[in-house]
Coordinates of C-alpha atoms in Angstrom, one line a residue:
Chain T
X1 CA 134.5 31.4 85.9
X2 CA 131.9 30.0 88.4
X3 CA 133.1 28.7 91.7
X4 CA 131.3 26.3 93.8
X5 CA 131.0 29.0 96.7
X6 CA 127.2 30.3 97.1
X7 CA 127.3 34.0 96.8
X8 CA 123.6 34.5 97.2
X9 CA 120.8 32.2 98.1
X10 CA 117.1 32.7 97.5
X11 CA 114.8 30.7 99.1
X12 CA 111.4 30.3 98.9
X13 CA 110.8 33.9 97.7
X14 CA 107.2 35.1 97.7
X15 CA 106.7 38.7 97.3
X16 CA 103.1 40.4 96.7
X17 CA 102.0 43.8 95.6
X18 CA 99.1 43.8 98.3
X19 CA 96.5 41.3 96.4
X20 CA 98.3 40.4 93.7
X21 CA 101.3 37.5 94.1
X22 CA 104.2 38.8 91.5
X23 CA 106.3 36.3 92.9
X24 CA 105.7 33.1 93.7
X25 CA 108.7 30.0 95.6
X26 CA 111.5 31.5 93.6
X27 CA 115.0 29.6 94.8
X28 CA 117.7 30.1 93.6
X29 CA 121.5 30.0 94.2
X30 CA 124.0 32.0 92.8
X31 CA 127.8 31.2 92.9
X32 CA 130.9 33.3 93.0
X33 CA 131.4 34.5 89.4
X34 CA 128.9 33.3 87.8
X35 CA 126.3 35.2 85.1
X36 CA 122.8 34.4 85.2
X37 CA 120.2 35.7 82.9
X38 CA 116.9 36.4 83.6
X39 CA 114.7 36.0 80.6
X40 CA 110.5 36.0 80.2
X41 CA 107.8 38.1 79.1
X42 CA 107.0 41.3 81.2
X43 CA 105.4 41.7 83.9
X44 CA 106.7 38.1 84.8
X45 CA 108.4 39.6 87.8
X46 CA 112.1 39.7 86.8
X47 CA 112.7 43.3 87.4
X48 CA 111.3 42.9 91.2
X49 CA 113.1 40.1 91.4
X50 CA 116.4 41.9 91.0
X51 CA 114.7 44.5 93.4
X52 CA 114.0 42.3 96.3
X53 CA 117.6 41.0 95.7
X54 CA 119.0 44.7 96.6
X55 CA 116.3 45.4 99.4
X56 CA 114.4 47.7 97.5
X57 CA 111.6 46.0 97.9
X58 CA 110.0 44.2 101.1
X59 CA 109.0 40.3 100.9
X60 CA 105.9 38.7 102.1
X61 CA 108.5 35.3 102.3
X62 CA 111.5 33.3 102.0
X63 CA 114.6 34.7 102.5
X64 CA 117.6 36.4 100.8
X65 CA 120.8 35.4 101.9
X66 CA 124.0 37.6 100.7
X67 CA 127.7 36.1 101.9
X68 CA 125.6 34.7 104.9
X69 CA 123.9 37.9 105.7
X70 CA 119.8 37.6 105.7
X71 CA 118.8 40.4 103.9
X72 CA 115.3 42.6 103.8
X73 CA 114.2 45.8 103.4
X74 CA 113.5 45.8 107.7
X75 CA 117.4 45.0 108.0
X76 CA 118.4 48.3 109.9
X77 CA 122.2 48.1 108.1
X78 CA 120.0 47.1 104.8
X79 CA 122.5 50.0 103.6
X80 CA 125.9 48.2 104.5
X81 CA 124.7 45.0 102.5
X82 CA 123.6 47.2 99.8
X83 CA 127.2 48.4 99.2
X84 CA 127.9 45.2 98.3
X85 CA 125.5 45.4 95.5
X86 CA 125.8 47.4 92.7
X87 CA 122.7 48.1 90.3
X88 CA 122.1 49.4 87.6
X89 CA 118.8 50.8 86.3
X90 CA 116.9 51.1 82.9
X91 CA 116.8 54.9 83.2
X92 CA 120.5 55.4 83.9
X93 CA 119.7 57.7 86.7
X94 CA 122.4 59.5 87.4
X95 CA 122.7 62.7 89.6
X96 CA 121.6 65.5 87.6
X97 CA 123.2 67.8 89.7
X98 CA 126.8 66.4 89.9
X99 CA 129.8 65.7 86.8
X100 CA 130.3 62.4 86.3
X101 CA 133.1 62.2 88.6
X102 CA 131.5 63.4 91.5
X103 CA 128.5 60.6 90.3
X104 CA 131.1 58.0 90.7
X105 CA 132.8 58.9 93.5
X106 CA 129.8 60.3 95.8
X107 CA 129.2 56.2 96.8
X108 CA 132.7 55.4 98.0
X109 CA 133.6 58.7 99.4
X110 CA 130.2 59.5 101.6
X111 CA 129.0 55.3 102.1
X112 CA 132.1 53.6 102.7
X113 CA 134.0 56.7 103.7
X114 CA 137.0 55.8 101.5
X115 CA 140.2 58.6 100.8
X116 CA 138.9 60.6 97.6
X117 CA 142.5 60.7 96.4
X118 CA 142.2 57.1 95.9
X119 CA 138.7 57.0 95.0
X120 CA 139.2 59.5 92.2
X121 CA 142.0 57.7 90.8
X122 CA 140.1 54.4 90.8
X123 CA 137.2 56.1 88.8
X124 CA 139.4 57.3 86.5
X125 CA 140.8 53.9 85.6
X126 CA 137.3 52.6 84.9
X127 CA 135.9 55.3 83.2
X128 CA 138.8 55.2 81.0
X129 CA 138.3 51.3 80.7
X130 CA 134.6 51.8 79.3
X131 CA 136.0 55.2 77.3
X132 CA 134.8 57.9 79.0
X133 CA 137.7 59.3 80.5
X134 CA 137.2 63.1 79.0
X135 CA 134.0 63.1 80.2
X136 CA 134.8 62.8 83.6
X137 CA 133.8 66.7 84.4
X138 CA 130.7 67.1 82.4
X139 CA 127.1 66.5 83.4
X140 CA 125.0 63.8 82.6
X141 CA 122.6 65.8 80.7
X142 CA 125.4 66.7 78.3
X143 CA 126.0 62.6 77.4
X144 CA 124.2 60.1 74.9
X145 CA 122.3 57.0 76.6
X146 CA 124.6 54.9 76.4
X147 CA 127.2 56.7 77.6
X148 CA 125.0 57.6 80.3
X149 CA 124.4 53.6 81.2
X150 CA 128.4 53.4 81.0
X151 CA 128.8 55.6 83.5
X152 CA 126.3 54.0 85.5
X153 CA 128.1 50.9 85.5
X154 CA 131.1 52.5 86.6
X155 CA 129.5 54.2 89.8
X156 CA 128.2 51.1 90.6
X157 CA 131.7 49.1 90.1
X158 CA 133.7 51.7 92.0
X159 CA 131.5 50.8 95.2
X160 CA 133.5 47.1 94.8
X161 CA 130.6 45.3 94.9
X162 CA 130.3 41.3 95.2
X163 CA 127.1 41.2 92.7
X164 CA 126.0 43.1 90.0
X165 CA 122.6 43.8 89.0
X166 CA 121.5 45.0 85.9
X167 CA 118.1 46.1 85.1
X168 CA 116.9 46.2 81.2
X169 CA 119.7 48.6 81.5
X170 CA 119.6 48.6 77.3
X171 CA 115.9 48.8 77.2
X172 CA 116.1 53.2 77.0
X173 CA 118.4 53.0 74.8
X174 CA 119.0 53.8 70.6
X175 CA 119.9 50.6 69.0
X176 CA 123.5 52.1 67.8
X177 CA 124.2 52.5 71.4
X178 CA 122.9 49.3 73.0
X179 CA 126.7 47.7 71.6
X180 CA 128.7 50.0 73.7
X181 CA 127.0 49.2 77.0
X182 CA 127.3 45.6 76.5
X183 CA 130.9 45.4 75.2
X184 CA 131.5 47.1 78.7
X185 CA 129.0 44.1 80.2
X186 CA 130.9 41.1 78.6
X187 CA 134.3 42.6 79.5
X188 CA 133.1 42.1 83.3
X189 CA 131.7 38.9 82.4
X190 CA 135.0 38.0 81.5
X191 CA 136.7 39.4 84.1
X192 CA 135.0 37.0 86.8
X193 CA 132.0 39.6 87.7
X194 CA 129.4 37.9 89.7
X195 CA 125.8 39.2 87.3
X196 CA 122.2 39.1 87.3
X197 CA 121.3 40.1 84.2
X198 CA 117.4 41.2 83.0
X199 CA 117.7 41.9 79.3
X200 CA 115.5 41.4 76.3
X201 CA 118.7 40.9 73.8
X202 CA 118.9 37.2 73.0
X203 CA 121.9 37.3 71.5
X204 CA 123.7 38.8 74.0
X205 CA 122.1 36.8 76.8
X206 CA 123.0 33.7 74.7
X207 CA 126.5 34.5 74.8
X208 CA 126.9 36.0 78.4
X209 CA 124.9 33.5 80.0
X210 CA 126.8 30.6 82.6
X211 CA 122.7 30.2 83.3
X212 CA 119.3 31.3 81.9
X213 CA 116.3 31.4 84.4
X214 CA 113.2 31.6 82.6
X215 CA 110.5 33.3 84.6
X216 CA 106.5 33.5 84.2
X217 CA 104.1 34.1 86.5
X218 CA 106.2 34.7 89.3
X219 CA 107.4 31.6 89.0
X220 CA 110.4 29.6 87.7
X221 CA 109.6 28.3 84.5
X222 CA 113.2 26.8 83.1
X223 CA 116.5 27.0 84.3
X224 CA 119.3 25.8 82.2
X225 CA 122.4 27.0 80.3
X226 CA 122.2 29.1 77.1
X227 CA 122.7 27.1 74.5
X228 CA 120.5 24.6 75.9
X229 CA 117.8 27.2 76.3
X230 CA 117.6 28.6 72.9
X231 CA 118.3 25.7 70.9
X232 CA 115.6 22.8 72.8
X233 CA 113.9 24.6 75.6
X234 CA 112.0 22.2 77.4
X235 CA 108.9 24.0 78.4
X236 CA 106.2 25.0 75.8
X237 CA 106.2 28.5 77.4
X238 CA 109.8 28.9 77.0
X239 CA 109.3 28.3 73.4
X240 CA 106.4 30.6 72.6
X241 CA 108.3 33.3 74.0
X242 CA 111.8 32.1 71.8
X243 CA 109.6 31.8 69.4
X244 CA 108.9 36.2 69.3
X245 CA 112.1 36.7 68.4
X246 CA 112.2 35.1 65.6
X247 CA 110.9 36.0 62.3
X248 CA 109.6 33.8 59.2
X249 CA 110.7 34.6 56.1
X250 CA 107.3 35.7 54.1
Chain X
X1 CA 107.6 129.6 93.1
X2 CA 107.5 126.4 91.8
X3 CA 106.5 123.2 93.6
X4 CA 109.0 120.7 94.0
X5 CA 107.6 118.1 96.1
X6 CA 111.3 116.2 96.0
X7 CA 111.8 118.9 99.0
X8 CA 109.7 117.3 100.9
X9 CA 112.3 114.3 101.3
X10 CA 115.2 116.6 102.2
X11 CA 113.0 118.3 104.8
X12 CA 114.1 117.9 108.5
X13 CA 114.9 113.8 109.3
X14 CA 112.0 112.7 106.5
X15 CA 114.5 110.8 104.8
X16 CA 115.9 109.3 107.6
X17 CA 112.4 108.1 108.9
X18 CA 111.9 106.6 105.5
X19 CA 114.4 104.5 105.8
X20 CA 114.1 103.7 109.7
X21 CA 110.6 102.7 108.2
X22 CA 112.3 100.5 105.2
X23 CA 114.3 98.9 107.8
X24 CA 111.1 97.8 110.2
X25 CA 109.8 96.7 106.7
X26 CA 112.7 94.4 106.2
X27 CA 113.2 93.1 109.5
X28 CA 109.9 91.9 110.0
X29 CA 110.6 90.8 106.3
X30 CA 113.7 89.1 107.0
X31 CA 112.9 87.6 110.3
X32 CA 109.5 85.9 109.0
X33 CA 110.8 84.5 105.7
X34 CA 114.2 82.5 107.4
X35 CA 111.2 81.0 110.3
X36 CA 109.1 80.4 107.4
X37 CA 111.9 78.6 105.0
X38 CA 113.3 76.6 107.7
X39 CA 109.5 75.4 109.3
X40 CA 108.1 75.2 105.4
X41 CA 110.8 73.1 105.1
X42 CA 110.1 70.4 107.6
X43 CA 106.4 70.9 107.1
X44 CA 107.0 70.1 102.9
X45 CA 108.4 67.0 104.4
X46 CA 105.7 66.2 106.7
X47 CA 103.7 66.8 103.9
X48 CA 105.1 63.9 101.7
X49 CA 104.5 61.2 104.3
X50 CA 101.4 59.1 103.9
X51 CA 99.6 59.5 106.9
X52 CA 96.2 60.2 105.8
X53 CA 95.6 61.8 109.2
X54 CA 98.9 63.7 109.1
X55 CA 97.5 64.4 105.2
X56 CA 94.1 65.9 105.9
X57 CA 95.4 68.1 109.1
X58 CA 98.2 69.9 106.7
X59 CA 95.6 70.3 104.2
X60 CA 93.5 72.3 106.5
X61 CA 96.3 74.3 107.9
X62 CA 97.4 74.9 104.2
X63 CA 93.9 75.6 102.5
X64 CA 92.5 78.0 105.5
X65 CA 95.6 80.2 106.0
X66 CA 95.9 80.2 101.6
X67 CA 92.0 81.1 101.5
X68 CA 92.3 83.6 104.4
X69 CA 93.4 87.4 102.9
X70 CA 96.8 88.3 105.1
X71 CA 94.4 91.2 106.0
X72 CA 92.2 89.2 108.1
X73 CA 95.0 87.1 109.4
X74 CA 96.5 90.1 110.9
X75 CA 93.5 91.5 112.3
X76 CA 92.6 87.9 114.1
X77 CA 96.2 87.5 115.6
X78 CA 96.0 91.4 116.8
X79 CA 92.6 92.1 117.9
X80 CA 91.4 88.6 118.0
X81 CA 93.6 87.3 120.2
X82 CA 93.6 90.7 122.6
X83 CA 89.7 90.4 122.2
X84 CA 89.3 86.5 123.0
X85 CA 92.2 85.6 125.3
X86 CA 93.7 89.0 126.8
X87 CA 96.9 88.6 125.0
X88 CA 98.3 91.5 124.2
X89 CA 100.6 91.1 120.8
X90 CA 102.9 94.5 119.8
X91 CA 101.9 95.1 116.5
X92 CA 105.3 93.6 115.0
X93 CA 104.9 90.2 116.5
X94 CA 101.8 89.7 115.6
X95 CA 102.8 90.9 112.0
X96 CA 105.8 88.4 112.2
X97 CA 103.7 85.6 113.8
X98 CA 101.3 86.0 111.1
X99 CA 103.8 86.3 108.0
X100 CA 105.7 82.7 109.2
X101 CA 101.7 81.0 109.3
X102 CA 101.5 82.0 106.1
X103 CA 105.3 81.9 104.8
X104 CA 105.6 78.4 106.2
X105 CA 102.5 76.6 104.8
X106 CA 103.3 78.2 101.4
X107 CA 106.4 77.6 101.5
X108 CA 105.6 73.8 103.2
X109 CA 103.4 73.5 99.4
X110 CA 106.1 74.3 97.6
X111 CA 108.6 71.9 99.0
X112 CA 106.3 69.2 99.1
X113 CA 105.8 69.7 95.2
X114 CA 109.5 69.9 95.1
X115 CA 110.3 66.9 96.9
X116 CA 107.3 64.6 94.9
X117 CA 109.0 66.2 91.6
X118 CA 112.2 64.2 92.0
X119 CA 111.8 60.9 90.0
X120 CA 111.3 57.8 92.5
X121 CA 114.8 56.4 90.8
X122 CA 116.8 59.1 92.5
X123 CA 116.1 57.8 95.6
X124 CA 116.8 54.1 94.6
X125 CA 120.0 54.8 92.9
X126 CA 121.3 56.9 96.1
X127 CA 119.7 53.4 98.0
X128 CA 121.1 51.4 95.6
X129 CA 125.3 52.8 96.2
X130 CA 124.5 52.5 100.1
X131 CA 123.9 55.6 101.0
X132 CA 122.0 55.7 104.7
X133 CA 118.4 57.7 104.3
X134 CA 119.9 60.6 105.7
X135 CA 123.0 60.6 103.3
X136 CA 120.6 60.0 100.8
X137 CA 118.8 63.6 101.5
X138 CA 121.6 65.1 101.8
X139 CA 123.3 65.1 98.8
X140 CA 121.4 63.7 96.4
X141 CA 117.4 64.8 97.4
X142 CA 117.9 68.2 98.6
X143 CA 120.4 69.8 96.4
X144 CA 117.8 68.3 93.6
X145 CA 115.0 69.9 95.3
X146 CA 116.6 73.4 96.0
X147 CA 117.2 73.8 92.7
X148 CA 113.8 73.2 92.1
X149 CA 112.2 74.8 94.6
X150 CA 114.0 78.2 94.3
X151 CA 112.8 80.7 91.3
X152 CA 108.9 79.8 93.4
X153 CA 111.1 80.0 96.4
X154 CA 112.3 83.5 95.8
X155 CA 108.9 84.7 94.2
X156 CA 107.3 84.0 97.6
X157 CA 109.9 86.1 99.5
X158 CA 109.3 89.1 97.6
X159 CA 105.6 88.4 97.6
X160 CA 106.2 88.4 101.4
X161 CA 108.2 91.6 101.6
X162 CA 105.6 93.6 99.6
X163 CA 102.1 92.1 101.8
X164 CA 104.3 93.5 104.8
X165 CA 102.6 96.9 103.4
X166 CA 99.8 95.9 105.2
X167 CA 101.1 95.5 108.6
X168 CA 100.5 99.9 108.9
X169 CA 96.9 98.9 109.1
X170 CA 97.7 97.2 113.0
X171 CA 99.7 100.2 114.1
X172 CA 103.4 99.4 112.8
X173 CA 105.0 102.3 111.4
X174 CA 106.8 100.9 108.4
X175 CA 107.7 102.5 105.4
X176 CA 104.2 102.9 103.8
X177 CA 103.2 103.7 106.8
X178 CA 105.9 107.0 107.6
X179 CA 105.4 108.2 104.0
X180 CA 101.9 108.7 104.7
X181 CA 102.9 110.9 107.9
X182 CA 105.3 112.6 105.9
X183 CA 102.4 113.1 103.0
X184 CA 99.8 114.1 105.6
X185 CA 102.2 116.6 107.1
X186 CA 103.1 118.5 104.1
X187 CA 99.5 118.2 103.0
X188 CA 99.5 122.3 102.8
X189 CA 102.9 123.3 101.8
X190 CA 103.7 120.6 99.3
X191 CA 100.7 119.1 97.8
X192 CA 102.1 117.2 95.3
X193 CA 104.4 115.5 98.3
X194 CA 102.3 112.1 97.6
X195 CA 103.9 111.2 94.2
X196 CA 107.6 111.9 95.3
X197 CA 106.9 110.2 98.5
X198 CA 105.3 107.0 97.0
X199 CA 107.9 107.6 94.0
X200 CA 110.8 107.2 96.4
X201 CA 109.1 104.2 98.3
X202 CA 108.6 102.4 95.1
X203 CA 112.4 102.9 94.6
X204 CA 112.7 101.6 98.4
X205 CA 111.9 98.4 97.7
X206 CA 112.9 98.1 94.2
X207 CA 116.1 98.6 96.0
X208 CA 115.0 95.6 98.3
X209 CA 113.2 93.1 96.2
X210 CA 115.5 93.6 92.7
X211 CA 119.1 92.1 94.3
X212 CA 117.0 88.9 95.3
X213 CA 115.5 88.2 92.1
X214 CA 118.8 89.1 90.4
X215 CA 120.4 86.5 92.3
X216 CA 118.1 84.0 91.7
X217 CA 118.7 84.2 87.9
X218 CA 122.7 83.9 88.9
X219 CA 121.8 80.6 90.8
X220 CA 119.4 79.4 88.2
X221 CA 122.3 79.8 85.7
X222 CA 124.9 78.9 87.5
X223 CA 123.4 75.5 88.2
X224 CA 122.1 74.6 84.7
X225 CA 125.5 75.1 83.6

């Protein structure tokens, strides 16, 4: 699905929680439709990496380059280049205080000011796309996990958004439930979505990869494609980590 | 013949000076509590900021007029003030200027605690669909924190209608304050005047207080649903 076009470009990205560097050079392009996985121990830094990406957090270096735009927290329109990012959070986060519909919709209507009628008719599709359709007028805090990740996906779809960003967004979740958030997942892989993914599920990363980073540090460890990765990764500390999902027979 | 303080109330216009006292009682009550929500408010947001020096001054404010009994307060702003600068207060705006100082830095705590209350994600996720910071308030933050902030909210405004008792100690004649004339001058014919009297002004603002605490349950259950 990947184009040659350069959707985002990170260069030289150094960001540091006041002594402490949590990341250190990262560079990295990203083309038009492509899925790239972030993979490594934690703490490595891949969940503020996906922050920095949406201007939620402020760099120390380097720059962030979205469709041309230079992006950083000081940005005064930082809110007009984040519509063109959706994310997606570990803890679902949802609006308590609004039905699902109105969580979906909120973004559109009040951000980019679009006609409700046509808003409302677009959330519908998707939510009945990930299966959630009769939900659409409860609150969150009457839905599972998982179907509380799905509907975060969707609010952050309906905004249009060039780039995807999904944060451990399984990591919350009851095992039965991880499945039906990342059926959803794959389906946009499929349908061209342009994804940075943090995850800890091999197996899905192996098959929704176009590109696994492997991060350490702070740094860039390994970059290559999936099935490269996880059957000869290069690096020793690629392998010690592949190596914790994997279990010897006793 | 038997005593039947009750009378007492029907005598000439007591009945109607009770409740010309009720209403100086909930004027003063109504007037202080909207200055107080709107300034607690801003102050609860002021409060949130990091500003060690904007920290330690709304400390002070908060701890000194929180230590201080509303007693004192009133007597500083009444005779203090006439005392140490020649200003001259009537006895109800110094009761109102004193209720909003208190109203607002209680009520200032209790947004603050609201506001620090709503999980650091909510704020991201309304960031992270492009809402501006003020959009962001709006509809996501201060919905969230009204519904937070209002059983303490409500518990403060009756808490604030009752201390208004006191204000008959600088000269206001509020309700308390015309039963006891009413008492005092049925002392001789109606002795046991006292108990209807402070009967009926128990009812008074039972009448008051009870409709805002019912409708804070309403809200409460209205939202959760």
């Amino acid at each position: 699905m990947k184009s040659s076009e350069k959707l985002v470009e990170i260069k030289n990205l150094r960001k540091k929680f006041e002594a402490t560097t949590v990341l250190e050079d990262i560079s990295i392009d990203i083309h038009q439709g492509e899925v790239v996985v972030l993979l490594g121990p934690s703490g490595c830094g891949k969940s503020t990496l996906l922050r920095c990406i949406n201007g939620l957090e402020n760099i120390q270096g380097g720059v962030i380059i979205l469709e041309g735009e230079k992006l950083n927290e000081q940005t005064k329109r930082i809110h007009l280049v984040r519509q063109k990012i959706g994310m997606v959070f570990q803890s679902y986060d949802l609006f308590p205080h609004m039905t699902v519909l109105e969580n979906i919709i909120l973004g559109p209507c009040k951000a980019q000011k679009r006609a409700k009628k046509e808003v409302v008719k677009e959330a519908e599709e998707l939510l009945l796309r990930v299966g959630l359709f009769d939900k659409k007028d409860v609150y969150p805090r009457q839905l599972s996990g998982g179907q509380k990740q799905r509907v975060a996906i969707v609010r952050a779809l309906c905004m249009h958004p060039k780039l995807m960003l999904f944060d451990e967004v399984t990591a919350a979740l009851d095992p039965e439930m991880v499945r039906e958030v990342l059926d959803v997942m794959l389906k946009l892989a499929k349908d061209g979505t342009t994804m940075i993914i943090v995850t800890h599920e091999m197996q899905f990363a192996k098959a929704i990869a176009d590109r696994i980073i492997f991060l350490d540090h702070g740094k860039i460890v390994e970059e290559s494609e999936p099935n490269v990765f996880f059957s000869s990764p290069r690096t020793e500390r690629a392998k010690q980590f592949l190596n914790l999902f994997e279990f010897d027979a006793i | 013949m038997q005593d039947l303080g009750i009378e007492v109330l029907f005598q000439g216009k007591n009945l109607f000076r009770l409740l010309e006292g009720l209403w100086v009682t909930v004027r003063i009550s109504i007037i202080s509590v909207l200055i107080s929500i709107v300034l607690g408010i801003v102050l609860g947001m002021i409060m949130t900021m990091r500003n060690p020096f904007i920290k330690i001054i709304t400390r002070c404010y908060l701890e000194f007029v929180r230590i201080m009994p509303q007693l004192v307060l009133l007597f500083l702003i009444y005779f203090g003030l006439t005392k140490m600068f020649q200003i001259n207060l009537s006895g109800e705006l110094s009761a109102v200027i004193v209720f909003v100082l208190w109203g607002t830095a209680e009520m200032g705590d209790l947004v603050r605690g609201a506001l620090t209350s709503i999980p650091k994600h909510q704020y991201e996720s309304g960031k992270a669909i492009g809402l501006t910071v003020v959009q962001n308030y709006l509809y996501i933050i201060i919905p969230q924190t009204i519904r937070r902030l209002l059983p303490q909210a409500i518990n403060l405004v009756t808490r604030m209608i009752k201390t208004t008792s006191l204000i008959a100690l600088i000269g206001v004649v509020e309700v308390v304050k015309v039963g006891q004339q009413i008492i005092e001058a049925s002392r001789l014919t109606t002795p046991s005047a006292a108990i209807w009297i402070y009967g009926v002004i128990f009812f008074l603002y039972f009448i008051v207080c009870y409709p805002i605490s019912i409708l804070s349950t309403r809200l409460e259950k209205h939202w959760r649903n």
